[in-house]
mmCIF file of C-alpha atoms in Angstrom:
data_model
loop_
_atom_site.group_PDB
_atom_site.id
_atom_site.type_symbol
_atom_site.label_atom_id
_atom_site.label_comp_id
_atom_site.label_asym_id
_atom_site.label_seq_id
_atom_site.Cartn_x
_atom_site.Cartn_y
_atom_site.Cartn_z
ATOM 1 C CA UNK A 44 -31.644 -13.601 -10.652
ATOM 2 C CA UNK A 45 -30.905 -11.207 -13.574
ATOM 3 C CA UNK A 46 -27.845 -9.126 -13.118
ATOM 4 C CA UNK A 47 -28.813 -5.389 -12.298
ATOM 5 C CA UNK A 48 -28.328 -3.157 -15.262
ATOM 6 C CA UNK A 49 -25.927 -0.763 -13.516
ATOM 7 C CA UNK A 50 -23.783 -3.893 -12.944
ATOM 8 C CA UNK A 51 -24.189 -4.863 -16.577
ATOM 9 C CA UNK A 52 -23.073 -1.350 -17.641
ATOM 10 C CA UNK A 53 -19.629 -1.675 -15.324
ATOM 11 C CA UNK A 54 -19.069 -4.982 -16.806
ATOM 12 C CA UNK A 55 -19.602 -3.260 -20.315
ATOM 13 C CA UNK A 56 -17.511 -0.490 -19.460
ATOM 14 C CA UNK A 57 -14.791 -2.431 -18.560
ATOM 15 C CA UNK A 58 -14.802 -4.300 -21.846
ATOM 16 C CA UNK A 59 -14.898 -1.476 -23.617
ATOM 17 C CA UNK A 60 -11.957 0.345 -21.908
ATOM 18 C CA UNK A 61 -10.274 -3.220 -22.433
ATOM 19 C CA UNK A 62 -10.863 -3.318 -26.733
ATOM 20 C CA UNK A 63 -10.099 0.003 -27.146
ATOM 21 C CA UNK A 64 -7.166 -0.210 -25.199
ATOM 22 C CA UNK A 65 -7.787 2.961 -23.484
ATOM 23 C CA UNK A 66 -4.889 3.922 -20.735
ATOM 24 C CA UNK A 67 -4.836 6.114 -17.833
ATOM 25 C CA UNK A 68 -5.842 9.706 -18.656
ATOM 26 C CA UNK A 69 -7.571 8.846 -21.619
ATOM 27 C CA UNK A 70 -11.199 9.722 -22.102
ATOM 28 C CA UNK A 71 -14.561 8.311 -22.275
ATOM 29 C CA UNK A 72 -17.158 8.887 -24.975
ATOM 30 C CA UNK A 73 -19.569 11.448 -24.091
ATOM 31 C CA UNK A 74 -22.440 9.995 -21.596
ATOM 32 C CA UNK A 75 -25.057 9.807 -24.317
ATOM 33 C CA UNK A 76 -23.167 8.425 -26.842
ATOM 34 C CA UNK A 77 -21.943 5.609 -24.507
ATOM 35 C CA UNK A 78 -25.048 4.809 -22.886
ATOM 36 C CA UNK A 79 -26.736 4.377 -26.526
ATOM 37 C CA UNK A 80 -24.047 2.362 -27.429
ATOM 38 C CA UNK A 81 -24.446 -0.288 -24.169
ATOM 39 C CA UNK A 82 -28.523 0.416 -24.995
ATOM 40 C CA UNK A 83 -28.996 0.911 -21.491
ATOM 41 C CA UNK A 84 -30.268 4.633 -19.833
ATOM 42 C CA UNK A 85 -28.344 6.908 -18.030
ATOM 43 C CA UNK A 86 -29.201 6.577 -14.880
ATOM 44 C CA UNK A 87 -28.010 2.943 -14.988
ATOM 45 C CA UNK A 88 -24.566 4.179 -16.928
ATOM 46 C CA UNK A 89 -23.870 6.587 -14.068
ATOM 47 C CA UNK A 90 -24.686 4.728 -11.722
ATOM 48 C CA UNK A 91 -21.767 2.203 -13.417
ATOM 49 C CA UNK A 92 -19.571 4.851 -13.241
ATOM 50 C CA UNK A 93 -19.587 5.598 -10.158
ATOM 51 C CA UNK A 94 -18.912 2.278 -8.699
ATOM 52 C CA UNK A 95 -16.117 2.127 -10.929
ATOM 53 C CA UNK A 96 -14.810 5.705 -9.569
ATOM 54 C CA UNK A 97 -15.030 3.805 -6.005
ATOM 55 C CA UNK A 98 -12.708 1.264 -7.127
ATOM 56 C CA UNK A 99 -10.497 3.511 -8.774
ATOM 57 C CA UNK A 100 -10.759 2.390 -12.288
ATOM 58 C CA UNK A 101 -12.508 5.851 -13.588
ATOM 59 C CA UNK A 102 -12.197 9.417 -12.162
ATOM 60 C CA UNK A 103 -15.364 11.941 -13.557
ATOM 61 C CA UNK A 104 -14.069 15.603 -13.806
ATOM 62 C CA UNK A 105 -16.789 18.365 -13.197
ATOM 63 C CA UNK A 106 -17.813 19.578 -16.531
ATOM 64 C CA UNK A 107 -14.679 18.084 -17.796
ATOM 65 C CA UNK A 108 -16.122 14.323 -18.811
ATOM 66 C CA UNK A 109 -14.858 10.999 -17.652
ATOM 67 C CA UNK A 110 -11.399 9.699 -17.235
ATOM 68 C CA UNK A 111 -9.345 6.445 -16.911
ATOM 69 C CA UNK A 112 -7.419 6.574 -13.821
ATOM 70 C CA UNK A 113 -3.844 5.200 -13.405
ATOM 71 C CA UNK A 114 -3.530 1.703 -11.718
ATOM 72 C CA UNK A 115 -3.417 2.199 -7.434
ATOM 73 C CA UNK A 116 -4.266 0.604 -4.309
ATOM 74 C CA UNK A 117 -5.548 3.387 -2.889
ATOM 75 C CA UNK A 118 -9.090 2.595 -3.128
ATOM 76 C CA UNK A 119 -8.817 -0.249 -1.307
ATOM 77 C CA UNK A 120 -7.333 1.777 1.808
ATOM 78 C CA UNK A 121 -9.816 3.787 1.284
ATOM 79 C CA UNK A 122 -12.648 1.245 1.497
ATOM 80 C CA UNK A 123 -11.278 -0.767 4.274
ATOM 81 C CA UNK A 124 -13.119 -0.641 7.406
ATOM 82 C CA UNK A 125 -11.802 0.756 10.300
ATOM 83 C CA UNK A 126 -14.098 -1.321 13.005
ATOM 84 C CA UNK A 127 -12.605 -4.296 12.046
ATOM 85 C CA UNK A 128 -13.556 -7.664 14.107
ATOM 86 C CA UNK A 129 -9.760 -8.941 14.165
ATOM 87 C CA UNK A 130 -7.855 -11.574 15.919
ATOM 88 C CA UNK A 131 -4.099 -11.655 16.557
ATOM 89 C CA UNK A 132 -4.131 -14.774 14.162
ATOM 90 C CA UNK A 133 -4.825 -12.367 11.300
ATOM 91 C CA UNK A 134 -2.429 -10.025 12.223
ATOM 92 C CA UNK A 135 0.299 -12.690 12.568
ATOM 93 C CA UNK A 136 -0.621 -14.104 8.839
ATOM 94 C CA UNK A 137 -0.692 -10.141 7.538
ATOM 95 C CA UNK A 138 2.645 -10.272 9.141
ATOM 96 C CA UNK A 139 3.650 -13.253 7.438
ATOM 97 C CA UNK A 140 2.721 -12.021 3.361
ATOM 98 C CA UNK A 141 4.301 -8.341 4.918
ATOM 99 C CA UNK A 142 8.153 -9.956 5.938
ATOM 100 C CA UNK A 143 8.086 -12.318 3.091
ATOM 101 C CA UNK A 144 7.384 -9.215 0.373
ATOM 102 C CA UNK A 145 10.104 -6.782 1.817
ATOM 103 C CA UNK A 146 12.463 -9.585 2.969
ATOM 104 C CA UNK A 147 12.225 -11.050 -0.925
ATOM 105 C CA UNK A 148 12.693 -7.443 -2.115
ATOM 106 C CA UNK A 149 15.552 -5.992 0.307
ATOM 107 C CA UNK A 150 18.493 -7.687 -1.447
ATOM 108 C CA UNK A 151 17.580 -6.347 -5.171
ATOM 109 C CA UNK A 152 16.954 -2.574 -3.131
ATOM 110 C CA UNK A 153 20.369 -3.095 -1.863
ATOM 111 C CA UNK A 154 22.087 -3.342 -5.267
ATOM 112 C CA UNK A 155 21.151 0.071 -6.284
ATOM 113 C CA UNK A 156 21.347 1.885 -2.820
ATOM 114 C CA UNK A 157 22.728 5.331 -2.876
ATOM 115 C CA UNK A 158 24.280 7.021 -0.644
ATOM 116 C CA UNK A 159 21.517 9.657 -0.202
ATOM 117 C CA UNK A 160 19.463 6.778 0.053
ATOM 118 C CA UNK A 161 21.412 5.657 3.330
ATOM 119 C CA UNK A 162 21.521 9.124 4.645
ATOM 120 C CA UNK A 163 17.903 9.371 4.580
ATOM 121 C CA UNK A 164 17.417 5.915 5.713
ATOM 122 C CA UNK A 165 19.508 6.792 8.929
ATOM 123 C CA UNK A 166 18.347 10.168 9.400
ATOM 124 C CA UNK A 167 14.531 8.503 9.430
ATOM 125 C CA UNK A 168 15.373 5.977 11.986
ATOM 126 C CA UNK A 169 17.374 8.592 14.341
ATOM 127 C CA UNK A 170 14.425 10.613 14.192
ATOM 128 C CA UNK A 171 12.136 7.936 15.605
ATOM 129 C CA UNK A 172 14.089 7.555 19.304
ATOM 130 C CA UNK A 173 12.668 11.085 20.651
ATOM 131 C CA UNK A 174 9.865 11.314 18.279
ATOM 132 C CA UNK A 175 5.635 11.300 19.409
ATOM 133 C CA UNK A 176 4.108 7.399 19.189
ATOM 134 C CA UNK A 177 2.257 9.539 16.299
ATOM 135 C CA UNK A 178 5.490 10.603 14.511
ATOM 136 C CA UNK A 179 6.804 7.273 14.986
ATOM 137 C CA UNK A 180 4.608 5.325 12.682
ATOM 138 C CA UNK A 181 4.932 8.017 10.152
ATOM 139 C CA UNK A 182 8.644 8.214 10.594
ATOM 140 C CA UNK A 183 8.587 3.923 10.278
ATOM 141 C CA UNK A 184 6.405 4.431 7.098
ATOM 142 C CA UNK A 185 8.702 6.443 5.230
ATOM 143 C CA UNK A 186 11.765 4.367 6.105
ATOM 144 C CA UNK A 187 10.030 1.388 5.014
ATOM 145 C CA UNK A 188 8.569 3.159 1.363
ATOM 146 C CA UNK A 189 12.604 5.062 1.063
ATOM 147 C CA UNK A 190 14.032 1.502 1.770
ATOM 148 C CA UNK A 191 12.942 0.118 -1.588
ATOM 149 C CA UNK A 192 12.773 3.660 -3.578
ATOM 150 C CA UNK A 193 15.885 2.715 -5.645
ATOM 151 C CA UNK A 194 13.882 0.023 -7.108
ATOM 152 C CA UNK A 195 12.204 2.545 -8.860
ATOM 153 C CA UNK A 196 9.076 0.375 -9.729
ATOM 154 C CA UNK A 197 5.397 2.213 -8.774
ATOM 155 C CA UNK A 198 4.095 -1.353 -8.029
ATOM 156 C CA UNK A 199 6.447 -2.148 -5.730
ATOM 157 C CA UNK A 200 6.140 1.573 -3.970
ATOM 158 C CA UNK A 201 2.316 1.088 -3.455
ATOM 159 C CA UNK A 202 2.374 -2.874 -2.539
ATOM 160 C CA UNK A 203 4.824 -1.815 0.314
ATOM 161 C CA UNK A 204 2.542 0.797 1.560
ATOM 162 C CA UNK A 205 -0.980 -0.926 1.133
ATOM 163 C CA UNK A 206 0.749 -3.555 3.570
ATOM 164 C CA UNK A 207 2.548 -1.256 5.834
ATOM 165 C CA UNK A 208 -1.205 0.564 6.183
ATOM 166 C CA UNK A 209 -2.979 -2.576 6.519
ATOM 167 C CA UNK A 210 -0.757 -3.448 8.833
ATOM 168 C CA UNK A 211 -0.570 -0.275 10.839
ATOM 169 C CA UNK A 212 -4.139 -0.542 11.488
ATOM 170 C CA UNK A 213 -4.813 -3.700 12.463
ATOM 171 C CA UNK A 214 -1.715 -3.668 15.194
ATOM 172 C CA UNK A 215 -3.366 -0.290 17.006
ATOM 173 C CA UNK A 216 -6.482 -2.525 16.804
ATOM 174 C CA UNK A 217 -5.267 -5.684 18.752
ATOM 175 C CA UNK A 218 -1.732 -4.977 20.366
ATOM 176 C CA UNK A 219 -1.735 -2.947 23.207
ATOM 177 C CA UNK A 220 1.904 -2.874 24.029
ATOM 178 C CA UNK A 221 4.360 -1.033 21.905
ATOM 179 C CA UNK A 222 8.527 -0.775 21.405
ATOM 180 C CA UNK A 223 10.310 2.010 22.812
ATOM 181 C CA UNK A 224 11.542 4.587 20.222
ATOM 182 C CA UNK A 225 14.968 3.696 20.864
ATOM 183 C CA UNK A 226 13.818 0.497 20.542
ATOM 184 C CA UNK A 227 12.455 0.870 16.958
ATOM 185 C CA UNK A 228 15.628 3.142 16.120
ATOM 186 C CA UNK A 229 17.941 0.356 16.687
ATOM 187 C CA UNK A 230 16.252 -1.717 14.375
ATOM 188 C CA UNK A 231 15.953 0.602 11.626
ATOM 189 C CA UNK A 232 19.586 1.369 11.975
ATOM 190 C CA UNK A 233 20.740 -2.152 12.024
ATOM 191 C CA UNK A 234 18.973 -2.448 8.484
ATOM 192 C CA UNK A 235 20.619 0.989 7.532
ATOM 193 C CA UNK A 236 24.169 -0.345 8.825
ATOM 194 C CA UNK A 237 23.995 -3.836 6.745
ATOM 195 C CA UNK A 238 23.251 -1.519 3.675
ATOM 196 C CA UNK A 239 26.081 0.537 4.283
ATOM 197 C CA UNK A 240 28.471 -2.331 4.939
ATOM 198 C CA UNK A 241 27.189 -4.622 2.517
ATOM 199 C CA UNK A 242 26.385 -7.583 4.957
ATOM 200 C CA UNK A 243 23.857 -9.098 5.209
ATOM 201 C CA UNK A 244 21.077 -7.315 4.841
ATOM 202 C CA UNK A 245 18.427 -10.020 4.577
ATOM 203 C CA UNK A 246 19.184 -11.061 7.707
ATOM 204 C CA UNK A 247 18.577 -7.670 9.337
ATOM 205 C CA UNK A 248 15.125 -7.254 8.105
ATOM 206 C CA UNK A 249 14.504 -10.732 9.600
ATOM 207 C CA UNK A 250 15.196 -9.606 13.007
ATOM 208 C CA UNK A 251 13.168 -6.160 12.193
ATOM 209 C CA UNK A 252 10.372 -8.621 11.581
ATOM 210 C CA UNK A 253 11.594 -11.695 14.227
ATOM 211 C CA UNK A 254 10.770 -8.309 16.740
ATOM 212 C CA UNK A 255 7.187 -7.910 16.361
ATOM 213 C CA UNK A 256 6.379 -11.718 15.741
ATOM 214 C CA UNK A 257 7.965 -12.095 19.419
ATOM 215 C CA UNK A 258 5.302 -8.479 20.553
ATOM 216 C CA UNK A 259 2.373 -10.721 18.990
ATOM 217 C CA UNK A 260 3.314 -13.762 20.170
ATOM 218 C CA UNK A 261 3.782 -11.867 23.439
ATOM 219 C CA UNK A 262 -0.265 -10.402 23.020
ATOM 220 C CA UNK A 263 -1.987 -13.626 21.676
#
């Protein structure tokens, strides 16, 4: 079966943004000129170009021409279902890649912790023994995305939150039963006190995590 032409045009356009070496915020040639070049029409070029806008990889600007967007995960968040068929076996493995990232990363964050950093860090998980089941997970996402901010590395920033989201989602979707605020805050501050005392800090993420495998376990 011959690939479509609109598909032959992304494939094209991603060449092309590879040999020029075009980087994020840098422009496209005009429509025409770019469609002439690929000898394909326009309708198959925009049609290109708007897949790759779903994925992220281009952004088109109203009257303003098109542009290549900065590397994110966001587009997959955005393009992940939210009916999805799940079983607590998928949540467990998500579980699995989700303690193994922050548990591989939490020693390295604790090198350059600050002590604005901890402040926050303990303010966030205070907050989340009184707070709304709503606030909670927001509260639980920002301690988790603040925990590894010294890092200062984008890549690290987003992979933390695409899995946190992920995550999020498929736990309302298949566990019913949820810790207690005070619960979660003792957690959070356990992690918080290890960072401020320089123990070991490895070890209190484990438990964070050692928590909800004993919830799913609990569920399954």
């Amino acid at each position: 079966m011959p690939t479509p032409k609109y598909r032959e045009a992304q494939l094209r356009l991603r060449s092309y943004i590879s040999e020029k070496g075009l980087a994020a915020g840098d422009q496209l040639p005009a429509e025409a000129d770019l469609a002439a070049s690929f000898g394909i029409s326009r309708l198959s070029l925009r049609e290109a170009i708007k897949g790759l806008e779903t994925v992220g990889v281009l952004k088109t600007r109203h009257g303003g021409g098109t542009y290549v967007e900065p590397f994110s995960f966001s587009p997959i968040l955005e393009n992940l279902p939210y009916a999805i068929e799940l079983q607590s076996r998928d949540l467990r493995n998500l579980l699995e890649v989700r303690a193994a990232l922050e548990e591989g990363l939490i020693g390295r964050a604790s090198e350059w912790i600050r002590r604005r950093d901890l402040e926050a860090l303990r303010e966030l998980a205070v907050s989340m023994e009184t707070a709304t089941p709503e606030r909670i997970a927001e509260l639980d996402r920002q301690f988790h995305l603040r925990l590894y901010e010294p890092l200062d590395n984008p890549l690290v920033d987003q992979m933390i939150e695409l899995f946190w989201e992920i995550f999020h989602r498929m736990q309302e979707q298949t566990v019913t039963s949820a810790p207690s605020g005070a619960e979660l805050a003792r957690l959070h501050l356990n992690i918080v006190d290890a960072l401020a005392d320089e123990s070991d800090v490895v070890q209190a993420m484990s438990r964070h995590f050692d928590d909800i495998r004993v919830r799913l376990d609990h569920e399954a």
